[in-house]
PDB file of C-alpha atoms in Angstrom:
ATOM      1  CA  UNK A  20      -0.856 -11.621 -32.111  1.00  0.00           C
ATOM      2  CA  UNK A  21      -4.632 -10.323 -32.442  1.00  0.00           C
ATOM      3  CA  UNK A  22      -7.456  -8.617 -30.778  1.00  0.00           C
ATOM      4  CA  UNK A  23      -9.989 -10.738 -29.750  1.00  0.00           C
ATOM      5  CA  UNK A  24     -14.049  -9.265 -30.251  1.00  0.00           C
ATOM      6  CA  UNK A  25     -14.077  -9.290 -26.327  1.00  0.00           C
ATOM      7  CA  UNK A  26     -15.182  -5.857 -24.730  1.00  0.00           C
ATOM      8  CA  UNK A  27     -11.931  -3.355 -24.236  1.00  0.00           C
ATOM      9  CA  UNK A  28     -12.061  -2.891 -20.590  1.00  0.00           C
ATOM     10  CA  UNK A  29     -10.077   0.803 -19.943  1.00  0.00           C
ATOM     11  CA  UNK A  30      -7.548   0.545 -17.405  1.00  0.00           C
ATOM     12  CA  UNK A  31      -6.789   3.733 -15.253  1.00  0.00           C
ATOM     13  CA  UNK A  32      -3.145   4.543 -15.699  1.00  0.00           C
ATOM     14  CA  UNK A  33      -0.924   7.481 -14.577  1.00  0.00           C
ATOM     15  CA  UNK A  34       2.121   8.346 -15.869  1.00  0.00           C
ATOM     16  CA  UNK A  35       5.532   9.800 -14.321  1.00  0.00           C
ATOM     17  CA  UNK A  36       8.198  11.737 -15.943  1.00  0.00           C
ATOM     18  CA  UNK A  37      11.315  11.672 -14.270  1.00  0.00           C
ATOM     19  CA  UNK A  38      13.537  14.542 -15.047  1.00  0.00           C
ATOM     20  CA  UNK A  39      15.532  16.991 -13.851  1.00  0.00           C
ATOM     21  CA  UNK A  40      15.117  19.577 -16.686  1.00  0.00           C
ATOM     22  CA  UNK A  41      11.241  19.089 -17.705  1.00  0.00           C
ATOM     23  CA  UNK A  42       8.470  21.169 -17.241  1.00  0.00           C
ATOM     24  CA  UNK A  43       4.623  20.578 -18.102  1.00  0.00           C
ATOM     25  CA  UNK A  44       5.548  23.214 -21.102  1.00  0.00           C
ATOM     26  CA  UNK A  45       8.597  20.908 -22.815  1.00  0.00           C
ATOM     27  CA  UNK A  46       7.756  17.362 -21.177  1.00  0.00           C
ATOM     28  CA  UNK A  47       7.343  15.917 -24.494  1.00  0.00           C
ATOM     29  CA  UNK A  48       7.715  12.144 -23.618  1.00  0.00           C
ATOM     30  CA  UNK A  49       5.204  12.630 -20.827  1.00  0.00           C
ATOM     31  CA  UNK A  50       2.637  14.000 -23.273  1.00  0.00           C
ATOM     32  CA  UNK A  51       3.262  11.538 -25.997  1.00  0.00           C
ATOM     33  CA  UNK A  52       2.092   8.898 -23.087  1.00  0.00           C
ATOM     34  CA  UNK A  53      -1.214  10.485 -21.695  1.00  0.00           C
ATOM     35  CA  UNK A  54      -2.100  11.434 -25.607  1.00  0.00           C
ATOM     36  CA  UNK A  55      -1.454   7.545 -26.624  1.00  0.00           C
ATOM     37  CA  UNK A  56      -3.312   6.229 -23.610  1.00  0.00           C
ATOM     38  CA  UNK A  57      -6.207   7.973 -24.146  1.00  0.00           C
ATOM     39  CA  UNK A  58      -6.176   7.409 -27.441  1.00  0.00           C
ATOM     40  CA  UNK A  59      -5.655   3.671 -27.102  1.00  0.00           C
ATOM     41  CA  UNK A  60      -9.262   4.179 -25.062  1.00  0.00           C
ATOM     42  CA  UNK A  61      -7.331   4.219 -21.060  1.00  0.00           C
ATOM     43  CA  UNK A  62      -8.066   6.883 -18.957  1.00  0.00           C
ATOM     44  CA  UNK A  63      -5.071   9.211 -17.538  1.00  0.00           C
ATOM     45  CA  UNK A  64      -5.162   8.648 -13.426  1.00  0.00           C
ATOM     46  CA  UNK A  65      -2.755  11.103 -13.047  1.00  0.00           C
ATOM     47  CA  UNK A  66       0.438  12.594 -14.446  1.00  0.00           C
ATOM     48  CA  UNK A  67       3.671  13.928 -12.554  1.00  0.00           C
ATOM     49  CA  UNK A  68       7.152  15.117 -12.672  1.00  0.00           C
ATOM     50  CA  UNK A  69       9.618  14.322 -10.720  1.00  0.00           C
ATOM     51  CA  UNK A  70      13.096  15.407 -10.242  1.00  0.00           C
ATOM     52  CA  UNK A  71      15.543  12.306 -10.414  1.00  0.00           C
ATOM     53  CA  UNK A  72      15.856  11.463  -7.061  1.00  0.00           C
ATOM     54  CA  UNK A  73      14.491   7.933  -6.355  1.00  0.00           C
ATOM     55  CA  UNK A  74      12.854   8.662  -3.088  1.00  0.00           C
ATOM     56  CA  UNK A  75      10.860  11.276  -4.584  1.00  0.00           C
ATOM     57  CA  UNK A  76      10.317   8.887  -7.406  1.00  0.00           C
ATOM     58  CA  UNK A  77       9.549   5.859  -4.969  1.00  0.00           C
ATOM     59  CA  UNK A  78       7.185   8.565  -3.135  1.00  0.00           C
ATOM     60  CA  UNK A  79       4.882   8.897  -5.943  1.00  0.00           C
ATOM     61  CA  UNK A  80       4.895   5.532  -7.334  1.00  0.00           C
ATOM     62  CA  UNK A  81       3.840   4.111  -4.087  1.00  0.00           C
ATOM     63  CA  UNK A  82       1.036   6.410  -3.623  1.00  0.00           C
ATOM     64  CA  UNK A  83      -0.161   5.215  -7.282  1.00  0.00           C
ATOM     65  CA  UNK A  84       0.760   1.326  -5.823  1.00  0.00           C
ATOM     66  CA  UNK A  85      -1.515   1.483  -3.161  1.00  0.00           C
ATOM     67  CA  UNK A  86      -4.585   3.067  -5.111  1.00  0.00           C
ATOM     68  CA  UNK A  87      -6.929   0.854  -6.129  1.00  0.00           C
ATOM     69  CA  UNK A  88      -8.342   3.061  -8.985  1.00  0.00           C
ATOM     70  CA  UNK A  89      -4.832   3.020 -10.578  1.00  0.00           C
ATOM     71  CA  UNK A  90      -4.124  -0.541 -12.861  1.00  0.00           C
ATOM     72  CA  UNK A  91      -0.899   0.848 -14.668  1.00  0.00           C
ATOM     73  CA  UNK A  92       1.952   3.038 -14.023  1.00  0.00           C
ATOM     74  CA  UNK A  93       4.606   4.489 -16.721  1.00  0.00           C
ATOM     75  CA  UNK A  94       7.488   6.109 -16.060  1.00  0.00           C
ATOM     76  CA  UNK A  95       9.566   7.604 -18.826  1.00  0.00           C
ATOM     77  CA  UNK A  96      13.209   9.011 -17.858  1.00  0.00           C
ATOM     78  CA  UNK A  97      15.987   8.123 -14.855  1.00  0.00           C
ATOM     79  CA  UNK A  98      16.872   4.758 -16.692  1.00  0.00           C
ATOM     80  CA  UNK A  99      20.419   5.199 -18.338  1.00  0.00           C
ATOM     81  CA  UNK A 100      24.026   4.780 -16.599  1.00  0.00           C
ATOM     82  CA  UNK A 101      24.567   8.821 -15.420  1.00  0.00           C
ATOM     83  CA  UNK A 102      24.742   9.301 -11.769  1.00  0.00           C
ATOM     84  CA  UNK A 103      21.284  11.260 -11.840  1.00  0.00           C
ATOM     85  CA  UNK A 104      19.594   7.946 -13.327  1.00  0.00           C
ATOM     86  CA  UNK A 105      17.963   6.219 -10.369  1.00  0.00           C
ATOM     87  CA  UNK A 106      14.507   4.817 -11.741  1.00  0.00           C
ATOM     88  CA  UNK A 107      15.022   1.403 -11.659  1.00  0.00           C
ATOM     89  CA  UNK A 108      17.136   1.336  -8.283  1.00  0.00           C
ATOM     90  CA  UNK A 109      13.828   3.548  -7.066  1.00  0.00           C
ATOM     91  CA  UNK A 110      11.209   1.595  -8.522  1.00  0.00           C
ATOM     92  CA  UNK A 111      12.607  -2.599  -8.277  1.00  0.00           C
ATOM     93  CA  UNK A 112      12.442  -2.349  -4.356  1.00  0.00           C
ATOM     94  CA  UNK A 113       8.579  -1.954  -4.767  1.00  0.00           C
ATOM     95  CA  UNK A 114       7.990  -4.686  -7.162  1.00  0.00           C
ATOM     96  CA  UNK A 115       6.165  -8.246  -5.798  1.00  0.00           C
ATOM     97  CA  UNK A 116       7.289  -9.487  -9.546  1.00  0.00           C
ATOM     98  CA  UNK A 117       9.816  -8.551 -12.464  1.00  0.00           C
ATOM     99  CA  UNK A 118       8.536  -8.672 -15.573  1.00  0.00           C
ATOM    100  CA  UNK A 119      12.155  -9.296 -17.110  1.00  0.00           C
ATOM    101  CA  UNK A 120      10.801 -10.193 -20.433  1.00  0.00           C
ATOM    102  CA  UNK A 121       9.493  -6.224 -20.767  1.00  0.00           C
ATOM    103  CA  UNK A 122      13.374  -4.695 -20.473  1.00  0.00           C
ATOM    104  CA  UNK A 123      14.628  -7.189 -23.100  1.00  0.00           C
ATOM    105  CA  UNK A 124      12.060  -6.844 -25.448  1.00  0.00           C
ATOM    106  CA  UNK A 125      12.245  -3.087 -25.568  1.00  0.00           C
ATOM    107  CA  UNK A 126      16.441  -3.626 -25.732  1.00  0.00           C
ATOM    108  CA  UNK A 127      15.593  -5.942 -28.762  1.00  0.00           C
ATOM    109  CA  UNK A 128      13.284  -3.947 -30.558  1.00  0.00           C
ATOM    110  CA  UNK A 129      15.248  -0.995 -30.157  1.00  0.00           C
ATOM    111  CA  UNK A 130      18.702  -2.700 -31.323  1.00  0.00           C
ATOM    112  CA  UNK A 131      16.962  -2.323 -34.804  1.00  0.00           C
ATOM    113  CA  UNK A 132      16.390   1.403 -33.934  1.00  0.00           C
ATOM    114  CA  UNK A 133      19.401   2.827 -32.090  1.00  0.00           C
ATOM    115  CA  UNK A 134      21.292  -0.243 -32.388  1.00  0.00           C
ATOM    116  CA  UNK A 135      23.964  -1.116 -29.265  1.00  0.00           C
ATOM    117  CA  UNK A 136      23.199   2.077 -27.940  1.00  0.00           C
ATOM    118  CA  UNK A 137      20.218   0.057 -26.550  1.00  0.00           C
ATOM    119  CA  UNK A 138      22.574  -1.283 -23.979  1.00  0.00           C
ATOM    120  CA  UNK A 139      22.321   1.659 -21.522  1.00  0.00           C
ATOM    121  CA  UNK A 140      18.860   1.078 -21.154  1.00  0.00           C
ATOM    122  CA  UNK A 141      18.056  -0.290 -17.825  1.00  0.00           C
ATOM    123  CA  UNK A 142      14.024  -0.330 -18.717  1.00  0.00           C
ATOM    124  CA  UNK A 143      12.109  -2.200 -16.459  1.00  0.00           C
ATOM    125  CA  UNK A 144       8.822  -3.991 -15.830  1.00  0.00           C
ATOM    126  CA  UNK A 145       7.135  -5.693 -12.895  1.00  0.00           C
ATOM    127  CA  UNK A 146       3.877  -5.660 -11.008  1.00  0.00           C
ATOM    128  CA  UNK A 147       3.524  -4.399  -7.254  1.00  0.00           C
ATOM    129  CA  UNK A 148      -0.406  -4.794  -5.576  1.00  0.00           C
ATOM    130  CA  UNK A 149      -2.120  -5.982  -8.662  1.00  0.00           C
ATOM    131  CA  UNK A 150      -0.827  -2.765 -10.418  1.00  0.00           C
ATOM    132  CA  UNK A 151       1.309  -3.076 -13.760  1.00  0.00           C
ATOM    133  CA  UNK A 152       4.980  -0.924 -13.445  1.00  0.00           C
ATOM    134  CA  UNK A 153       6.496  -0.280 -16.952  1.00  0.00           C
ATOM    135  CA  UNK A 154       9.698   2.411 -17.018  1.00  0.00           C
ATOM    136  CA  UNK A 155      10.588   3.794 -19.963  1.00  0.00           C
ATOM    137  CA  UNK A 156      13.881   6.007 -21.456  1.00  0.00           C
ATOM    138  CA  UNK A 157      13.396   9.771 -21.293  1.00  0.00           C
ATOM    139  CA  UNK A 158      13.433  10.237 -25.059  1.00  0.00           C
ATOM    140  CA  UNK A 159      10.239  10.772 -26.885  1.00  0.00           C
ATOM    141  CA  UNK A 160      11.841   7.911 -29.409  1.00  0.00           C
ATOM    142  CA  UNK A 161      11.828   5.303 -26.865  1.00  0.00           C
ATOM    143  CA  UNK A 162       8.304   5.931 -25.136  1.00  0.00           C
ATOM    144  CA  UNK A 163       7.240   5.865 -28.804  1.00  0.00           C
ATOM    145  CA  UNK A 164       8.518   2.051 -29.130  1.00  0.00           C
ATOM    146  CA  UNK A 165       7.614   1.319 -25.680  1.00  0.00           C
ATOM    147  CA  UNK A 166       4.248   2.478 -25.840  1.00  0.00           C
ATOM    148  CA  UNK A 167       3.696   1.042 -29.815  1.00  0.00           C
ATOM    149  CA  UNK A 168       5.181  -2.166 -30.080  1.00  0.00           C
ATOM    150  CA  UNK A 169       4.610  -3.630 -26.465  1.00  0.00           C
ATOM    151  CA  UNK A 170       2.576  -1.302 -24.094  1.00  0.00           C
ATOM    152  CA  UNK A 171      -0.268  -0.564 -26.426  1.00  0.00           C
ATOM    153  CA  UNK A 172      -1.065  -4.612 -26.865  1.00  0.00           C
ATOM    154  CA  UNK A 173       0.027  -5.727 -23.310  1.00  0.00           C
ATOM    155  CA  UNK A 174      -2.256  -3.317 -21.814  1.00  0.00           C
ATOM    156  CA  UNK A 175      -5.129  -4.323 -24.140  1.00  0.00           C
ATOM    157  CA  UNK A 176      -7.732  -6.832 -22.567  1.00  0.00           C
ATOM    158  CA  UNK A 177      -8.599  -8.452 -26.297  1.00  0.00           C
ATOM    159  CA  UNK A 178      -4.774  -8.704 -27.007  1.00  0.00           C
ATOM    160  CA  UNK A 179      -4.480 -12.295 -27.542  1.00  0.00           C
ATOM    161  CA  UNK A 180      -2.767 -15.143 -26.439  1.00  0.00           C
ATOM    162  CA  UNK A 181      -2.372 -13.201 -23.052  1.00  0.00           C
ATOM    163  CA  UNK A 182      -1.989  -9.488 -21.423  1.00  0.00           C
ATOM    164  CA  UNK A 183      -1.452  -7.987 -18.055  1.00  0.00           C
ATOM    165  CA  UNK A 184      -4.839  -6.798 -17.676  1.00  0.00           C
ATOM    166  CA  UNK A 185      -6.114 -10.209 -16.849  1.00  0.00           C
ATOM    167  CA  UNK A 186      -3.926  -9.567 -13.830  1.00  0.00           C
ATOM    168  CA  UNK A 187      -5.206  -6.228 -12.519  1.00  0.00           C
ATOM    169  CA  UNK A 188      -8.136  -5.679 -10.299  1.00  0.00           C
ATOM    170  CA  UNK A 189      -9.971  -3.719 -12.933  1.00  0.00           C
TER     171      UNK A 189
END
């Protein structure tokens, strides 16, 4: 895997916390993904929080589906097995495509971290109107290997052999 000496192209990407208990002040997961993005050289589109309820989650990842400025969404939190985890049964309805190969990835990667804890994670990837859906675990951990060993490449245009910003309208 390499970077190609191609131009970076920036997408625009807004990210979603999904939580019951956060706040702006102790969203940690939620910061650690606008900071890397714009870092990385992306710019932040916007950034929300969202009580687990997948309607209100569905509500504002539509609105970020059908803007044409936004290329990427993340969503970190509502992914695990309790009763107040509906992010994937809020966000697979709006997908055109699964990107199955994202969820077992991140399991994989993070059997070597948390080991068969890694079941529980129901993380998710797909694309819905040209716009890239990735949804993270809550924990700062996970967004952490999400974001650094698949998110920062996949959403780089000189990551090499492919990435999903040759399939965005940016």
């Amino acid at each position: 895997m390499s970077h190609s000496a191609e131009e970076f192209k920036p997408l625009n990407i807004a990210v979603l916390t999904v939580s019951d208990t956060r706040s702006e002040e102790n969203d940690t997961s939620g910061q650690f993904l606008a900071e890397s993005l714009t870092q990385a050289g992306h710019k932040l589109a916007d950034r929300k929080i969202v009580i687990d309820d997948k309607y209100q989650i569905r509500s504002v990842v539509s609105q970020w589906i059908a803007d044409k400025s936004v290329h990427a969404v993340i969503t970190t939190g509502g992914t695990g097995f309790s009763d107040r985890d509906n992010t994937p049964e809020a966000i697979s309805v709006l997908l055109d495509k699964q990107v199955e190969g994202f969820g077992e990835v991140f399991r994989a990667i993070s059997l070597e971290e948390i080991g068969t804890s890694t079941i529980q994670s129901r993380a998710l990837g797909g694309m819905a109107n040209h716009t890239v859906v990735f949804c993270l675990p809550g924990s700062t951990g996970a967004c952490r290997t999400g974001w650094t060993k698949i998110l920062a490449d996949q959403l780089d245009s000189r990551h090499k052999p492919c990435n999903f910003v040759m399939n965005l309208e940016a």
